[in-house]
XYZ file of N, CA and C in Angstrom:
426
model
N -2.308 65.758 0.850
C -1.670 64.746 1.643
C -1.329 63.543 0.766
N -0.115 63.108 0.869
C 0.355 61.957 0.107
C 0.485 60.776 1.059
N -0.470 59.831 0.986
C -0.463 58.661 1.869
C 0.278 57.522 1.201
N 1.094 56.826 2.002
C 1.815 55.667 1.502
C 1.185 54.418 2.093
N 1.103 53.348 1.293
C 0.528 52.097 1.771
C -0.275 51.428 0.670
N -0.894 50.315 1.029
C -1.674 49.537 0.074
C -3.156 49.857 0.244
N -3.856 49.810 -0.861
C -5.305 50.004 -0.775
C -5.952 48.688 -0.366
N -7.190 48.768 0.029
C -7.932 47.575 0.439
C -8.051 46.591 -0.727
N -8.264 47.065 -1.914
C -8.378 46.203 -3.095
C -7.070 45.451 -3.328
N -5.936 46.109 -3.224
C -4.647 45.456 -3.425
C -4.433 44.350 -2.391
N -4.771 44.609 -1.152
C -4.632 43.604 -0.101
C -5.542 42.400 -0.341
N -6.776 42.646 -0.768
C -7.709 41.554 -1.048
C -7.223 40.689 -2.208
N -6.657 41.307 -3.227
C -6.130 40.557 -4.365
C -4.969 39.660 -3.908
N -4.079 40.188 -3.093
C -2.947 39.406 -2.597
C -3.436 38.233 -1.745
N -4.407 38.471 -0.866
C -4.956 37.411 -0.026
C -5.618 36.340 -0.893
N -6.339 36.733 -1.942
C -6.997 35.774 -2.836
C -5.949 34.931 -3.577
N -4.883 35.543 -4.019
C -3.824 34.804 -4.726
C -3.161 33.808 -3.783
N -2.876 34.213 -2.564
C -2.263 33.314 -1.586
C -3.203 32.148 -1.288
N -4.495 32.419 -1.149
C -5.474 31.352 -0.921
C -5.525 30.364 -2.069
N -5.500 30.858 -3.296
C -5.519 29.990 -4.470
C -4.265 29.115 -4.533
N -3.106 29.708 -4.293
C -1.855 28.941 -4.323
C -1.814 27.884 -3.223
N -2.303 28.207 -2.041
C -2.298 27.214 -0.961
C -3.270 26.080 -1.254
N -4.393 26.367 -1.887
C -5.341 25.319 -2.268
C -4.706 24.364 -3.279
N -4.017 24.906 -4.258
C -3.345 24.080 -5.254
C -2.256 23.215 -4.604
N -1.544 23.774 -3.629
C -0.499 23.008 -2.944
C -1.096 21.856 -2.146
N -2.220 22.078 -1.489
C -2.862 21.018 -0.699
C -3.344 19.894 -1.611
N -3.915 20.225 -2.758
C -4.383 19.212 -3.703
C -3.208 18.397 -4.233
N -2.117 19.061 -4.578
C -0.939 18.351 -5.081
C -0.350 17.452 -4.003
N -0.321 17.910 -2.773
C 0.213 17.110 -1.674
C -0.666 15.886 -1.419
N -1.973 16.053 -1.519
C -2.897 14.931 -1.320
C -2.684 13.854 -2.380
N -2.506 14.261 -3.610
C -2.256 13.315 -4.698
C -0.926 12.597 -4.495
N 0.077 13.316 -4.055
C 1.386 12.702 -3.811
C 1.307 11.681 -2.687
N 0.567 11.984 -1.651
C 0.414 11.039 -0.536
C -0.314 9.778 -0.991
N -1.335 9.933 -1.823
C -2.069 8.779 -2.351
C -1.139 7.881 -3.163
N -0.324 8.476 -4.018
C 0.610 7.692 -4.831
C 1.654 7.001 -3.954
N 2.072 7.655 -2.885
C 3.038 7.046 -1.968
C 2.445 5.819 -1.295
N 1.193 5.921 -0.827
C 0.541 4.768 -0.198
C 0.358 3.636 -1.206
N -0.028 3.963 -2.428
C -0.188 2.929 -3.457
C 1.154 2.270 -3.797
N 2.227 3.053 -3.841
C 3.554 2.486 -4.088
C 3.942 1.519 -2.979
N 3.619 1.873 -1.735
C 3.917 0.977 -0.617
C 3.113 -0.316 -0.747
N 1.852 -0.219 -1.150
C 1.039 -1.425 -1.322
C 1.663 -2.361 -2.355
N 2.071 -1.812 -3.499
C 2.672 -2.648 -4.545
C 4.009 -3.232 -4.088
N 4.788 -2.460 -3.373
C 6.054 -2.963 -2.843
C 5.807 -4.086 -1.836
N 4.822 -3.910 -0.964
C 4.476 -4.958 0.002
C 4.045 -6.239 -0.708
N 3.231 -6.097 -1.757
C 2.777 -7.279 -2.500
C 3.963 -8.018 -3.121
N 4.930 -7.270 -3.663
C 6.115 -7.912 -4.253
C 6.917 -8.655 -3.183
N 7.071 -8.031 -2.014
C 7.820 -8.677 -0.930
C 7.115 -9.946 -0.447
N 5.804 -9.875 -0.288
C 5.034 -11.050 0.142
C 5.124 -12.142 -0.920
N 4.993 -11.753 -2.176
C 5.069 -12.714 -3.276
C 6.433 -13.411 -3.294
N 7.509 -12.671 -3.115
C 8.851 -13.254 -3.086
C 9.002 -14.229 -1.918
N 8.526 -13.836 -0.734
C 8.622 -14.707 0.435
C 7.811 -15.984 0.235
N 6.643 -15.868 -0.380
C 5.831 -17.062 -0.642
C 6.513 -17.982 -1.655
N 7.195 -17.425 -2.630
C 7.930 -18.249 -3.593
C 9.088 -18.963 -2.908
N 9.757 -18.294 -1.962
C 10.817 -18.948 -1.197
C 10.250 -20.103 -0.370
N 9.079 -19.868 0.217
C 8.420 -20.932 0.985
C 8.087 -22.102 0.072
N 7.572 -21.811 -1.115
C 7.190 -22.859 -2.069
C 8.412 -23.669 -2.508
N 9.528 -22.986 -2.737
C 10.723 -23.711 -3.200
C 11.239 -24.683 -2.145
N 10.954 -24.433 -0.879
C 11.398 -25.330 0.177
C 10.420 -26.437 0.515
N 9.130 -26.200 0.303
C 8.133 -27.198 0.737
C 7.202 -27.669 -0.379
N 7.383 -27.161 -1.587
C 6.557 -27.532 -2.747
C 5.076 -27.246 -2.565
N 4.756 -26.310 -1.711
C 3.375 -25.825 -1.611
C 3.376 -24.484 -0.898
N 2.323 -23.730 -1.129
C 2.134 -22.460 -0.438
C 1.370 -22.738 0.856
N 1.489 -21.869 1.854
C 0.699 -22.073 3.074
C -0.794 -22.095 2.741
N -1.522 -23.035 3.307
C -2.945 -23.189 3.010
C -3.768 -22.271 3.907
N -4.673 -21.534 3.302
C -5.640 -20.691 4.016
C -6.875 -20.611 3.142
N -7.831 -21.496 3.378
C -9.004 -21.569 2.511
C -9.944 -20.384 2.692
N -9.940 -19.790 3.877
C -10.725 -18.589 4.131
C -9.766 -17.409 4.060
N -10.191 -16.320 3.447
C -9.331 -15.146 3.318
C -8.833 -14.696 4.685
N -7.513 -14.596 4.816
C -6.893 -14.222 6.087
C -6.257 -12.846 5.957
N -6.398 -12.026 6.995
C -5.760 -10.714 7.023
C -4.293 -10.872 7.397
N -3.414 -10.443 6.505
C -1.979 -10.567 6.745
C -1.497 -9.483 7.702
N -0.458 -9.809 8.448
C 0.165 -8.837 9.328
C -0.328 -8.870 10.763
N -1.270 -9.748 11.078
C -1.813 -9.803 12.441
C -2.132 -11.243 12.818
N -2.254 -11.492 14.095
C -2.653 -12.808 14.593
C -1.713 -13.897 14.141
N -2.271 -14.967 13.587
C -1.465 -16.093 13.130
C -0.837 -15.857 11.756
N -0.968 -14.665 11.226
C -0.405 -14.336 9.916
C 0.548 -13.146 10.036
N 1.338 -13.121 11.115
C 2.238 -12.002 11.376
C 3.653 -12.222 10.838
N 4.060 -13.479 10.634
C 5.375 -13.762 10.062
C 5.267 -15.006 9.179
N 6.279 -15.222 8.349
C 6.272 -16.354 7.422
C 7.629 -17.041 7.449
N 7.621 -18.347 7.721
C 8.856 -19.127 7.672
C 8.600 -20.427 6.922
N 9.499 -21.379 7.015
C 9.376 -22.642 6.298
C 8.159 -23.458 6.682
N 7.625 -23.228 7.871
C 6.424 -23.948 8.309
C 5.134 -23.251 7.891
N 5.239 -22.086 7.313
C 4.061 -21.321 6.902
C 3.930 -20.057 7.729
N 2.728 -19.505 7.760
C 2.471 -18.297 8.534
C 2.424 -18.645 10.014
N 2.759 -17.676 10.833
C 2.689 -17.874 12.269
C 2.605 -16.554 12.995
N 2.514 -16.645 14.317
C 2.515 -15.451 15.147
C 3.925 -14.860 15.170
N 4.083 -13.717 15.760
C 5.377 -13.044 15.822
C 6.426 -13.969 16.437
N 7.617 -13.979 15.865
C 8.703 -14.773 16.405
C 8.983 -16.047 15.629
N 8.725 -16.071 14.338
C 9.023 -17.252 13.517
C 10.527 -17.502 13.498
N 10.912 -18.761 13.601
C 12.324 -19.130 13.490
C 12.723 -19.114 12.022
N 13.879 -18.580 11.703
C 14.406 -18.434 10.342
C 13.311 -18.001 9.354
N 12.808 -16.798 9.530
C 11.675 -16.353 8.701
C 12.074 -15.912 7.297
N 11.155 -16.113 6.359
C 11.261 -15.493 5.039
C 10.803 -14.048 5.149
N 9.785 -13.818 5.961
C 9.303 -12.480 6.302
C 9.152 -12.429 7.813
N 10.023 -11.681 8.466
C 9.953 -11.584 9.923
C 8.674 -10.876 10.359
N 8.297 -9.859 9.601
C 7.041 -9.145 9.852
C 6.296 -9.051 8.533
N 5.165 -9.724 8.437
C 4.348 -9.655 7.225
C 3.671 -8.281 7.216
N 3.830 -7.509 6.146
C 3.291 -6.157 6.142
C 1.763 -6.126 6.049
N 1.221 -5.056 6.577
C -0.197 -4.760 6.400
C -0.282 -3.429 5.668
N -1.473 -3.002 5.318
C -1.639 -1.787 4.527
C -1.164 -0.533 5.229
N -0.916 0.541 4.461
C -0.392 1.780 5.033
C -1.396 2.565 5.881
N -2.675 2.350 5.671
C -3.686 3.035 6.480
C -4.009 2.217 7.724
N -4.386 2.882 8.784
C -4.740 2.195 10.029
C -5.889 1.219 9.782
N -5.719 -0.010 10.230
C -6.760 -1.021 10.080
C -6.834 -1.668 8.714
N -5.958 -1.284 7.809
C -5.959 -1.863 6.455
C -5.098 -3.118 6.427
N -5.597 -4.175 5.846
C -4.842 -5.423 5.760
C -4.934 -5.988 4.351
N -3.898 -6.698 3.944
C -3.926 -7.447 2.703
C -4.534 -8.808 3.024
N -5.281 -9.373 2.084
C -5.893 -10.674 2.342
C -5.175 -11.757 1.541
N -5.044 -12.922 2.177
C -4.326 -14.046 1.589
C -5.248 -15.251 1.520
N -5.250 -15.940 0.380
C -5.968 -17.211 0.251
C -5.111 -18.191 -0.544
N -5.244 -19.463 -0.185
C -4.634 -20.556 -0.928
C -5.436 -21.803 -0.590
N -6.291 -22.230 -1.502
C -7.198 -23.343 -1.221
C -6.481 -24.657 -0.948
N -5.532 -25.010 -1.800
C -4.894 -26.317 -1.647
C -3.366 -26.261 -1.646
N -2.789 -25.078 -1.605
C -1.338 -24.945 -1.570
C -0.665 -24.942 -2.924
N -1.426 -25.080 -4.013
C -0.821 -25.071 -5.348
C -0.810 -23.675 -5.966
N -1.608 -22.776 -5.436
C -1.690 -21.404 -5.923
C -2.049 -20.511 -4.744
N -1.756 -19.228 -4.876
C -2.109 -18.286 -3.813
C -2.594 -16.989 -4.422
N -3.257 -16.179 -3.603
C -3.680 -14.841 -3.995
C -3.563 -13.928 -2.788
N -2.887 -12.803 -2.982
C -2.807 -11.748 -1.974
C -3.451 -10.520 -2.600
N -4.479 -9.990 -1.952
C -5.274 -8.914 -2.522
C -5.081 -7.620 -1.746
N -4.905 -6.522 -2.479
C -4.836 -5.175 -1.909
C -5.685 -4.269 -2.784
N -6.084 -3.140 -2.249
C -6.877 -2.184 -3.007
C -6.135 -0.862 -3.109
N -5.878 -0.419 -4.342
C -5.201 0.847 -4.583
C -6.210 1.993 -4.509
N -5.738 3.142 -4.072
C -6.596 4.326 -3.985
C -6.734 5.017 -5.337
N -5.706 4.934 -6.150
C -5.708 5.601 -7.453
C -5.173 4.663 -8.511
N -4.550 5.261 -9.532
C -3.974 4.487 -10.623
C -2.461 4.602 -10.526
N -1.777 3.460 -10.609
C -0.324 3.458 -10.504
C 0.236 2.342 -11.380
N 1.075 2.706 -12.309
C 1.717 1.723 -13.169
C 0.735 0.897 -13.985
N -0.368 1.493 -14.392
C -1.374 0.774 -15.172
C -2.312 -0.076 -14.330
N -2.137 -0.066 -13.026
C -3.007 -0.823 -12.126
C -3.889 0.137 -11.351
N -5.111 -0.297 -11.076
C -5.989 0.493 -10.214
C -7.027 -0.414 -9.573
N -7.665 0.080 -8.527
C -8.681 -0.699 -7.825
C -8.078 -1.882 -7.104
N -8.752 -3.016 -7.178
C -8.293 -4.221 -6.490
C -7.159 -4.879 -7.281
N -6.041 -5.123 -6.615
C -4.852 -5.691 -7.230
C -4.547 -7.014 -6.547
N -4.199 -8.026 -7.350
C -3.925 -9.356 -6.813
C -2.511 -9.795 -7.169
N -1.786 -10.242 -6.147
C -0.472 -10.850 -6.363
C -0.664 -12.349 -6.292
N -0.112 -13.047 -7.267
C -0.201 -14.508 -7.281
C 1.135 -15.048 -7.788
N 1.212 -16.362 -7.927
C 2.446 -16.964 -8.417
C 2.752 -16.529 -9.842
N 1.778 -16.014 -10.562
C 2.007 -15.575 -11.938
C 2.280 -14.067 -12.057
N 2.308 -13.359 -10.947
C 2.618 -11.934 -10.985
C 1.578 -11.086 -10.285
N 1.666 -9.787 -10.514
C 0.727 -8.831 -9.927
C -0.147 -8.285 -11.039
N -1.434 -8.405 -10.855
C -2.376 -7.916 -11.871
C -3.636 -7.394 -11.210
């Protein structure tokens, strides 16, 4: 009798190869998602930094917040010539101040006396030579 078909060993090898390839794809996708979130964080910091510089050029000081404030919520939801405010700022520099890409994640803002500011975010991995806690200030992102 001449039987046609695959042996059990051949099927197991194919299933093992498919499992290995799918594992590699999931790991690569996870890394790509992490880099995407980190890219969004850096882009948000640049946008916030630009808006704060526009505010400074009009009022010669940055909005004062001596205690670290979570951006994107409450009284720090938008930014206009008067500083941060709740949603609905008139002539805003930032109509919606961004918050982090993960649920519940916020960037923190401090400015003791209005002469300097710091916006802090935390990266998940390494991106563009930056990793861990990243700070945007009037002198750049570091």
